[in-house]
Short mmCIF file of C-alpha atoms and ligand atoms in Angstrom, two decimals:
data_model
loop_
_atom_site.label_atom_id
_atom_site.label_comp_id
_atom_site.label_asym_id
_atom_site.label_seq_id
_atom_site.Cartn_x
_atom_site.Cartn_y
_atom_site.Cartn_z
CA MET D 1 11.85 -12.48 23.80
CA ILE D 2 8.08 -12.19 24.10
CA PHE D 3 7.25 -8.63 25.01
CA GLY D 4 4.87 -7.04 27.50
CA GLN D 5 1.25 -7.98 27.68
CA ARG D 6 1.60 -11.39 26.12
CA PHE D 7 4.49 -12.44 28.37
CA TYR D 8 2.78 -11.64 31.65
CA GLU D 9 -0.62 -12.86 30.50
CA MET D 10 0.90 -16.18 29.48
CA ASN D 11 2.68 -16.50 32.82
CA ASN D 12 -0.11 -15.11 35.01
CA MET D 13 2.20 -12.42 36.34
CA SER D 14 1.83 -8.69 36.97
CA LEU D 15 3.91 -6.38 34.81
CA PRO D 16 6.14 -5.20 37.72
CA ASP D 17 6.91 -8.86 38.53
CA THR D 18 7.57 -9.51 34.86
CA VAL D 19 9.95 -6.57 34.77
CA GLN D 20 11.83 -7.95 37.80
CA VAL D 21 12.14 -11.35 36.15
CA LEU D 22 13.25 -9.99 32.82
CA PHE D 23 15.53 -7.29 34.23
CA PRO D 24 16.84 -8.50 37.63
CA ASP D 25 19.46 -5.74 37.93
CA ILE D 26 17.04 -2.97 37.12
CA ASN D 27 17.78 0.58 38.26
CA SER D 28 15.23 1.63 40.95
CA GLY D 29 14.17 4.72 38.99
CA LEU D 30 13.34 2.53 36.02
CA ALA D 31 11.45 0.04 38.20
CA LYS D 32 9.36 2.96 39.51
CA ILE D 33 8.60 4.04 35.96
CA ALA D 34 7.46 0.52 35.10
CA GLU D 35 5.11 0.57 38.06
CA LYS D 36 3.70 3.96 37.06
CA VAL D 37 3.12 2.90 33.49
CA TYR D 38 1.45 -0.28 34.64
CA ASN D 39 -0.81 1.77 36.94
CA ASP D 40 -1.76 4.23 34.17
CA GLN D 41 0.14 7.10 35.78
CA ARG D 42 1.84 9.79 33.75
CA ILE D 43 5.63 9.85 33.85
CA THR D 44 7.50 13.09 34.48
CA TYR D 45 10.04 14.98 32.38
CA ASP D 46 12.91 13.56 34.48
CA GLU D 47 11.56 10.03 34.16
CA GLY D 48 11.31 10.44 30.40
CA LEU D 49 14.92 11.54 30.37
CA LEU D 50 15.94 8.55 32.51
CA LEU D 51 14.30 6.23 29.98
CA PHE D 52 16.40 7.71 27.19
CA GLU D 53 19.59 7.70 29.24
CA LYS D 54 19.44 4.41 31.12
CA ALA D 55 16.80 2.01 29.82
CA ASP D 56 17.78 -0.81 27.50
CA LEU D 57 15.82 -1.71 24.41
CA GLY D 58 14.12 -4.79 25.88
CA PHE D 59 12.82 -2.84 28.87
CA LEU D 60 11.51 -0.03 26.65
CA GLY D 61 9.84 -2.60 24.41
CA VAL D 62 7.99 -4.19 27.34
CA LEU D 63 6.62 -0.87 28.59
CA ALA D 64 5.84 0.60 25.19
CA ASP D 65 4.04 -2.55 24.13
CA HIS D 66 1.99 -2.43 27.32
CA VAL D 67 0.77 1.09 26.47
CA ARG D 68 0.27 0.19 22.82
CA VAL D 69 -1.84 -2.87 23.65
CA LYS D 70 -3.82 -0.92 26.26
CA ASN D 71 -4.70 1.75 23.65
CA ASN D 72 -5.06 -0.27 20.50
CA GLY D 73 -4.87 -3.97 21.29
CA ASN D 74 -3.10 -5.76 18.48
CA TYR D 75 -4.52 -3.51 15.79
CA THR D 76 -2.09 -1.84 13.41
CA PHE D 77 -3.48 0.89 11.22
CA PHE D 78 -2.80 2.02 7.68
CA ASN D 79 -4.71 4.00 5.07
CA ARG D 80 -5.06 4.45 1.31
CA ASN D 81 -3.50 7.79 0.55
CA PHE D 82 -1.23 9.69 -1.77
CA HIS D 83 0.83 12.83 -1.37
CA PHE D 84 0.70 15.89 -3.58
CA GLU D 85 3.66 18.27 -3.23
CA PRO D 86 2.55 21.42 -5.11
CA THR D 87 6.03 22.98 -5.16
CA ASN D 88 9.49 22.60 -3.68
CA ILE D 89 10.17 26.33 -4.06
CA CYS D 90 10.67 27.72 -0.59
CA ILE D 91 11.58 31.04 0.95
CA TYR D 92 13.25 29.27 3.88
CA ASN D 93 16.58 27.48 4.15
CA CYS D 94 16.20 24.77 6.79
CA LYS D 95 19.57 23.09 7.14
CA PHE D 96 18.13 19.57 7.15
CA CYS D 97 16.09 20.09 3.98
CA SER D 98 17.27 18.36 0.80
CA TYR D 99 14.34 19.30 -1.32
CA LYS D 100 13.85 23.06 -1.29
CA ARG D 101 14.83 25.11 -4.35
CA LYS D 102 14.63 28.78 -5.33
CA ILE D 103 12.52 30.00 -8.28
CA ASN D 104 14.04 28.80 -11.61
CA GLU D 105 16.74 26.79 -9.82
CA PRO D 106 17.41 23.41 -11.50
CA GLY D 107 15.35 20.73 -9.80
CA SER D 108 12.53 23.09 -8.80
CA TRP D 109 8.91 22.33 -9.59
CA GLU D 110 5.63 24.25 -9.47
CA TYR D 111 2.57 22.14 -10.22
CA SER D 112 -0.61 23.75 -11.52
CA TYR D 113 -4.25 23.10 -10.67
CA ASP D 114 -4.42 20.99 -13.84
CA ASP D 115 -1.49 18.89 -12.64
CA LEU D 116 -3.35 18.24 -9.40
CA LEU D 117 -6.54 17.36 -11.23
CA GLY D 118 -4.63 15.00 -13.51
CA ARG D 119 -3.09 13.27 -10.52
CA LEU D 120 -6.46 12.99 -8.82
CA LYS D 121 -8.08 11.54 -11.93
CA GLU D 122 -5.61 8.64 -11.82
CA TYR D 123 -7.69 7.46 -8.84
CA ASP D 124 -11.07 7.68 -10.57
CA GLY D 125 -13.02 4.57 -9.66
CA LYS D 126 -10.29 3.46 -7.23
CA PRO D 127 -10.49 3.32 -3.45
CA LEU D 128 -8.72 6.23 -1.76
CA THR D 129 -9.52 7.94 1.52
CA GLU D 130 -6.93 10.69 1.92
CA ILE D 131 -4.83 13.19 0.02
CA HIS D 132 -1.86 14.64 1.90
CA ILE D 133 -0.77 18.02 0.50
CA VAL D 134 2.47 19.65 1.70
CA GLY D 135 5.26 21.53 0.00
CA GLY D 136 7.66 24.44 0.18
CA VAL D 137 6.65 27.95 1.23
CA HIS D 138 6.23 29.58 -2.16
CA PRO D 139 6.70 33.38 -2.04
CA LYS D 140 3.85 34.10 -4.48
CA ARG D 141 1.11 31.72 -3.37
CA ASP D 142 -1.36 32.80 -0.68
CA LEU D 143 -4.32 31.33 1.15
CA HIS D 144 -6.70 31.99 -1.74
CA TYR D 145 -4.42 30.15 -4.17
CA TYR D 146 -4.37 27.11 -1.89
CA GLY D 147 -8.06 27.49 -1.04
CA LYS D 148 -8.88 27.02 -4.69
CA MET D 149 -6.73 23.88 -4.68
CA LEU D 150 -8.81 22.50 -1.80
CA GLN D 151 -12.04 23.34 -3.64
CA LEU D 152 -10.77 21.58 -6.75
CA VAL D 153 -10.04 18.39 -4.79
CA LYS D 154 -13.45 18.48 -3.12
CA SER D 155 -15.29 19.13 -6.38
CA HIS D 156 -13.65 16.14 -8.09
CA ARG D 157 -13.52 13.80 -5.12
CA PRO D 158 -15.85 14.94 -2.32
CA ASP D 159 -15.42 11.61 -0.53
CA ILE D 160 -11.73 12.00 0.33
CA HIS D 161 -10.24 13.65 3.40
CA ILE D 162 -7.85 16.54 2.75
CA LYS D 163 -4.95 16.65 5.19
CA ALA D 164 -2.97 19.66 4.07
CA PHE D 165 -0.31 22.28 4.81
CA THR D 166 2.12 22.35 7.69
CA ALA D 167 1.78 25.10 10.27
CA ILE D 168 4.74 26.78 8.52
CA GLU D 169 2.93 26.95 5.18
CA LEU D 170 -0.26 28.05 6.94
CA ASP D 171 1.51 30.85 8.81
CA PHE D 172 2.89 32.26 5.54
CA MET D 173 -0.18 31.83 3.31
CA ILE D 174 -2.49 33.41 5.90
CA ARG D 175 -0.16 36.38 6.49
CA LYS D 176 0.27 36.84 2.74
CA ALA D 177 -3.51 37.11 2.39
CA GLY D 178 -3.47 39.80 5.11
CA MET D 179 -5.55 37.76 7.52
CA GLU D 180 -5.41 36.76 11.18
CA LEU D 181 -4.66 33.12 12.00
CA ARG D 182 -8.13 32.23 13.26
CA GLU D 183 -9.86 33.94 10.36
CA GLY D 184 -7.51 32.27 7.84
CA LEU D 185 -7.89 28.80 9.30
CA LYS D 186 -11.66 29.17 9.37
CA LEU D 187 -11.70 30.18 5.71
CA LEU D 188 -9.46 27.25 4.76
CA LYS D 189 -11.87 24.94 6.59
CA ASP D 190 -14.71 26.41 4.53
CA TYR D 191 -12.64 25.77 1.39
CA GLY D 192 -12.34 22.09 2.34
CA LEU D 193 -9.41 21.64 4.74
CA ASP D 194 -10.22 18.61 6.93
CA SER D 195 -7.06 18.25 8.99
CA ILE D 196 -3.47 19.47 9.30
CA PRO D 197 -0.38 17.24 9.00
CA GLY D 198 2.31 17.26 11.64
CA GLY D 199 5.23 18.77 9.74
CA GLY D 200 7.19 21.86 10.61
CA ALA D 201 7.40 21.07 14.33
CA GLU D 202 11.05 19.97 13.94
CA ILE D 203 12.40 20.53 17.43
CA PHE D 204 10.83 23.06 19.79
CA ASN D 205 13.91 23.92 21.86
CA GLU D 206 14.58 27.49 20.76
CA GLU D 207 18.39 27.17 20.71
CA ILE D 208 18.43 24.03 18.57
CA ARG D 209 15.63 25.33 16.36
CA LYS D 210 17.71 28.45 15.68
CA GLN D 211 20.60 26.28 14.57
CA VAL D 212 18.66 23.99 12.24
CA CYS D 213 15.90 26.23 10.85
CA PHE D 214 16.38 29.78 12.12
CA GLU D 215 13.95 31.54 9.75
CA LYS D 216 11.02 29.25 10.26
CA SER D 217 7.91 30.11 12.33
CA ASP D 218 8.89 29.62 15.96
CA SER D 219 7.76 26.87 18.31
CA GLU D 220 5.14 29.01 20.05
CA LEU D 221 3.55 29.85 16.71
CA TRP D 222 3.52 26.18 15.59
CA LEU D 223 1.71 25.27 18.80
CA GLU D 224 -0.66 28.26 18.52
CA ILE D 225 -1.68 27.35 14.98
CA HIS D 226 -2.47 23.78 16.04
CA ARG D 227 -4.33 25.05 19.12
CA ILE D 228 -6.52 27.40 17.09
CA ALA D 229 -7.12 24.69 14.49
CA HIS D 230 -8.27 22.29 17.23
CA GLU D 231 -10.59 24.96 18.63
CA LEU D 232 -12.11 25.35 15.16
CA GLY D 233 -12.69 21.60 14.88
CA ILE D 234 -9.72 20.93 12.60
CA PRO D 235 -7.74 18.02 14.05
CA SER D 236 -4.03 17.66 13.37
CA ASN D 237 -0.94 15.50 13.66
CA ALA D 238 2.32 16.20 15.46
CA THR D 239 5.91 15.32 14.54
CA ILE D 240 9.42 15.61 15.91
CA LEU D 241 12.54 15.68 13.75
CA TYR D 242 15.07 13.66 15.77
CA GLY D 243 18.57 12.30 15.37
CA HIS D 244 20.52 15.40 14.29
CA ILE D 245 22.07 17.82 16.79
CA GLU D 246 19.39 17.68 19.48
CA GLY D 247 19.90 15.96 22.83
CA TYR D 248 17.56 13.66 24.75
CA SER D 249 16.36 16.55 26.92
CA ASP D 250 15.28 18.39 23.75
CA ARG D 251 13.21 15.41 22.69
CA ILE D 252 11.50 15.22 26.09
CA ASP D 253 10.97 18.99 26.12
CA HIS D 254 9.36 18.73 22.66
CA MET D 255 7.02 15.95 23.73
CA SER D 256 6.17 17.76 26.99
CA ARG D 257 4.93 20.79 25.04
CA LEU D 258 2.80 18.54 22.82
CA ARG D 259 1.44 16.62 25.80
CA GLU D 260 0.43 19.90 27.43
CA LEU D 261 -1.44 21.11 24.36
CA GLN D 262 -3.12 17.74 23.92
CA ASP D 263 -4.36 17.98 27.53
CA LEU D 264 -6.03 21.28 26.61
CA THR D 265 -7.56 20.41 23.25
CA GLY D 266 -7.41 16.67 22.57
CA GLY D 267 -7.04 17.63 18.91
CA PHE D 268 -3.96 15.60 17.94
CA ASN D 269 -4.63 12.32 16.13
CA VAL D 270 -1.15 10.86 16.19
CA PHE D 271 2.52 11.50 16.98
CA ILE D 272 5.04 10.80 14.22
CA PRO D 273 8.77 10.70 15.04
CA LEU D 274 10.66 11.63 11.84
CA LYS D 275 14.22 10.36 11.61
CA TYR D 276 16.69 12.91 10.24
CA LYS D 277 18.16 11.71 6.90
CA LYS D 278 21.49 13.17 5.93
CA GLU D 279 21.91 13.15 2.13
CA ASN D 280 22.05 16.39 0.13
CA ASN D 281 21.54 18.85 2.94
CA LEU D 282 23.55 21.23 5.10
CA LEU D 283 23.37 19.17 8.27
CA SER D 284 25.02 16.04 6.86
CA GLU D 285 27.95 16.15 9.27
CA ALA D 286 25.48 15.36 12.08
CA GLY D 287 25.23 11.83 10.61
CA GLU D 288 22.27 9.54 11.19
CA VAL D 289 21.30 7.65 14.30
CA SER D 290 21.17 3.82 14.42
CA VAL D 291 18.15 1.58 14.06
CA LEU D 292 18.48 0.82 17.77
CA GLU D 293 18.04 4.52 18.48
CA ASP D 294 14.98 4.66 16.21
CA LEU D 295 13.33 1.85 18.16
CA ARG D 296 14.24 3.37 21.52
CA ASN D 297 12.81 6.69 20.36
CA PHE D 298 9.52 5.12 19.26
CA ALA D 299 9.22 3.34 22.58
CA VAL D 300 9.94 6.39 24.76
CA SER D 301 7.45 8.42 22.69
CA ARG D 302 4.78 5.77 23.27
CA ILE D 303 5.44 5.70 27.01
CA PHE D 304 5.74 9.47 27.50
CA LEU D 305 2.79 10.66 25.37
CA ASP D 306 0.07 9.04 27.44
CA ASN D 307 -2.64 11.26 25.95
CA PHE D 308 -1.86 10.44 22.30
CA ASP D 309 -3.87 7.50 21.01
CA HIS D 310 -1.49 6.61 18.20
CA ILE D 311 2.21 6.52 17.31
CA LYS D 312 3.08 6.34 13.62
CA ALA D 313 6.20 4.98 11.92
CA TYR D 314 6.40 6.66 8.55
CA TRP D 315 7.73 3.82 6.40
CA PRO D 316 8.96 5.85 3.36
CA MET D 317 11.52 7.42 5.67
CA ILE D 318 12.77 4.49 7.75
CA GLY D 319 12.03 1.66 5.32
CA LYS D 320 9.59 -1.22 5.48
CA GLU D 321 11.72 -3.48 7.69
CA ILE D 322 12.28 -0.97 10.49
CA ALA D 323 8.63 0.06 10.29
CA GLN D 324 7.74 -3.60 10.77
CA LEU D 325 10.14 -3.90 13.72
CA SER D 326 8.74 -0.72 15.28
CA LEU D 327 5.41 -2.52 15.81
CA ALA D 328 7.04 -4.22 18.82
CA PHE D 329 8.15 -0.85 20.23
CA GLY D 330 4.93 1.10 20.69
CA VAL D 331 4.00 1.87 17.08
CA ASP D 332 0.45 1.07 15.97
CA ASP D 333 0.29 2.88 12.61
CA ILE D 334 2.50 2.67 9.52
CA ASP D 335 0.86 5.37 7.37
CA GLY D 336 -0.39 4.41 3.94
CA THR D 337 0.06 3.27 0.39
CA ILE D 338 1.79 6.59 -0.61
CA ASP D 339 1.97 5.52 -4.25
CA ASP D 340 5.38 7.00 -5.05
CA SER D 341 4.07 10.50 -4.43
CA THR D 342 6.57 12.08 -2.05
CA LYS D 343 10.07 13.34 -2.72
CA ILE D 344 10.97 14.75 0.73
CA TYR D 345 12.72 11.58 1.90
CA SER D 346 14.06 10.10 -1.31
CA MET D 347 15.93 13.38 -1.87
CA ALA D 348 17.28 13.20 1.70
CA GLY D 349 18.67 9.69 1.21
CA SER D 350 15.97 7.21 2.19
CA GLU D 351 16.58 3.83 0.57
CA ASP D 352 13.24 3.60 -1.18
CA LYS D 353 13.44 6.03 -4.10
CA SER D 354 9.92 5.25 -5.34
CA PRO D 355 7.93 4.63 -2.18
CA LYS D 356 4.68 2.78 -2.74
CA LEU D 357 3.01 -0.19 -1.10
CA SER D 358 -0.12 -2.00 -2.14
CA THR D 359 -2.69 -2.69 0.56
CA GLU D 360 -1.79 -6.39 0.19
CA GLU D 361 1.86 -5.63 1.04
CA LEU D 362 0.87 -3.44 3.99
CA VAL D 363 -1.36 -6.21 5.28
CA ARG D 364 1.44 -8.77 4.84
CA ILE D 365 3.99 -6.60 6.67
CA ILE D 366 1.61 -6.16 9.60
CA LYS D 367 0.56 -9.82 9.73
CA GLU D 368 4.20 -10.97 9.68
CA ALA D 369 4.68 -8.92 12.87
CA LYS D 370 1.76 -10.84 14.41
CA ARG D 371 -0.50 -7.81 14.55
CA VAL D 372 -3.98 -7.31 13.12
CA PRO D 373 -4.06 -5.02 10.07
CA VAL D 374 -6.80 -2.38 10.00
CA GLU D 375 -7.52 -0.03 7.17
CA ARG D 376 -8.46 3.28 8.76
CA ASP D 377 -9.57 6.70 7.62
CA THR D 378 -7.55 9.79 8.58
CA LEU D 379 -9.41 10.08 11.90
CA TYR D 380 -8.73 6.42 12.81
CA ASN D 381 -12.23 5.13 12.20
CA LYS D 382 -11.86 1.45 11.34
CA LEU D 383 -12.87 0.78 7.73
CA HIS D 384 -11.77 -2.82 7.41
CA VAL D 385 -10.28 -5.24 9.91
CA TYR D 386 -8.14 -8.00 8.32
CA GLU D 387 -8.68 -10.72 10.90
CA VAL D 388 -5.74 -13.13 11.13
O1 V47 L 401 8.63 19.19 8.70
C1 V47 L 401 12.51 17.46 6.04
C2 V47 L 401 10.79 16.58 7.68
C3 V47 L 401 8.61 17.10 7.46
C4 V47 L 401 14.08 15.97 6.31
O2 V47 L 401 1.18 14.32 9.41
C5 V47 L 401 12.97 15.61 7.09
O3 V47 L 401 0.74 12.33 8.66
C6 V47 L 401 14.08 13.76 7.83
O4 V47 L 401 5.65 16.26 8.41
N1 V47 L 401 15.19 14.07 7.12
C7 V47 L 401 7.42 17.10 6.51
N2 V47 L 401 12.97 14.52 7.83
C8 V47 L 401 6.77 15.73 6.41
C9 V47 L 401 5.77 15.50 7.51
C10 V47 L 401 4.91 14.28 7.50
C11 V47 L 401 5.31 13.13 6.86
C12 V47 L 401 4.47 12.04 6.88
C13 V47 L 401 3.24 12.07 7.50
C14 V47 L 401 2.85 13.23 8.14
C15 V47 L 401 1.51 13.31 8.77
C16 V47 L 401 3.69 14.35 8.15
O5 V47 L 401 9.65 16.34 6.91
C17 V47 L 401 9.29 18.41 7.78
C18 V47 L 401 10.60 17.92 8.36
O6 V47 L 401 10.45 17.65 9.73
N3 V47 L 401 12.04 16.56 6.91
N4 V47 L 401 13.78 17.11 5.66
C19 V47 L 401 15.24 15.15 6.35
N5 V47 L 401 16.34 15.45 5.69
FE1 SF4 L 402 11.16 24.99 3.21
FE2 SF4 L 402 10.00 22.99 4.52
FE3 SF4 L 402 12.41 22.66 3.38
FE4 SF4 L 402 12.19 24.21 5.54
S1 SF4 L 402 11.78 21.96 5.46
S2 SF4 L 402 13.31 24.72 3.66
S3 SF4 L 402 10.18 25.13 5.25
S4 SF4 L 402 10.51 23.04 2.32
#
């Protein structure tokens, strides 16, 4: 099937007519949603829920592709990045986490400043635009410890963007330094923090959050940290951890809270749905959702989050093939080269145990999906367009 924009352009039809042709038995609520999306109108909480409950994959693909093409044309973004995970020692015990360890527990690691510098030096003379730093919440490391880490990166490689520390790590390191959130975030910005990744959001519904990560900073605090960061000129990303014990209404509730904050600040760069992976953690009995569900989830996210410019499929978690497929379901970004630098997903059972992709492979994956690859920086400025 040819989806969305291209189908109705080729046939000189409006999208609502296209929807009627493609889905003759369509539920009237869904037809209304199609009309709203086509007319650039925001859909409601109940309509989002209806999409999850009643819409089939083809229908979701048509609408999501419409929004995707409206925002980003055929461009699909990626960047040249690597991850640094300073430690997997963590005071918390999130049930879905396969990677946390306690101090001295087998399998734990604590990298030093020299380790970071060594890793950074591997990129001397090589193109790189971003370092992504996230890890466990180490009981002994505070804001000043991590501030020095940021300074070290900037002194060796002033040209790269530092996207670092989830709101959960920030909450702890700022409190440990005895500071207020605003003051702490401002100081981290002075140390070199350029943006904040989307982790730690998990699922905002308080009941579900209690069941999967009861000790972690609560939803209000996650949103407050991102709000203050945006006010200070630090943009950020947003995630959802889906496919465990949450229901569709929890996913829509989560996205509604993000949409509301984005209306206020406009500080989110991208939304990244993270698929729950079940190996080696305490939530395994929840199982994993199907690929079909992944694609439906990407599409509903694209349709619902009308004020987010980008939707990212994080390929180390779902694999290259599903990431490629997701480009027909609202996704316009597949993250970056990664360079075998993250353990969060390989330890949770993702198929790729050494995730890395060259820019040539990223470009090939995107071109095969008939999209136009674009190397971007962290803030989605276009650095190189690979015309097809
Ligand atoms: O918050 C942990 C998730 C997140 C599992 O901002 C799991 O560009 C699935 O947020 N199955 C951290 N997910 C990673 C993260 C991220 C990743 C890539 C890009 C960006 C970005 C952010 O990883 C955690 C949690 O939601 N996670 N364990 C698991 N078993
Ligand atoms: Fe710690 Fe993060 Fe794992 Fe939770 S998900 S236990 S905060 S490392």
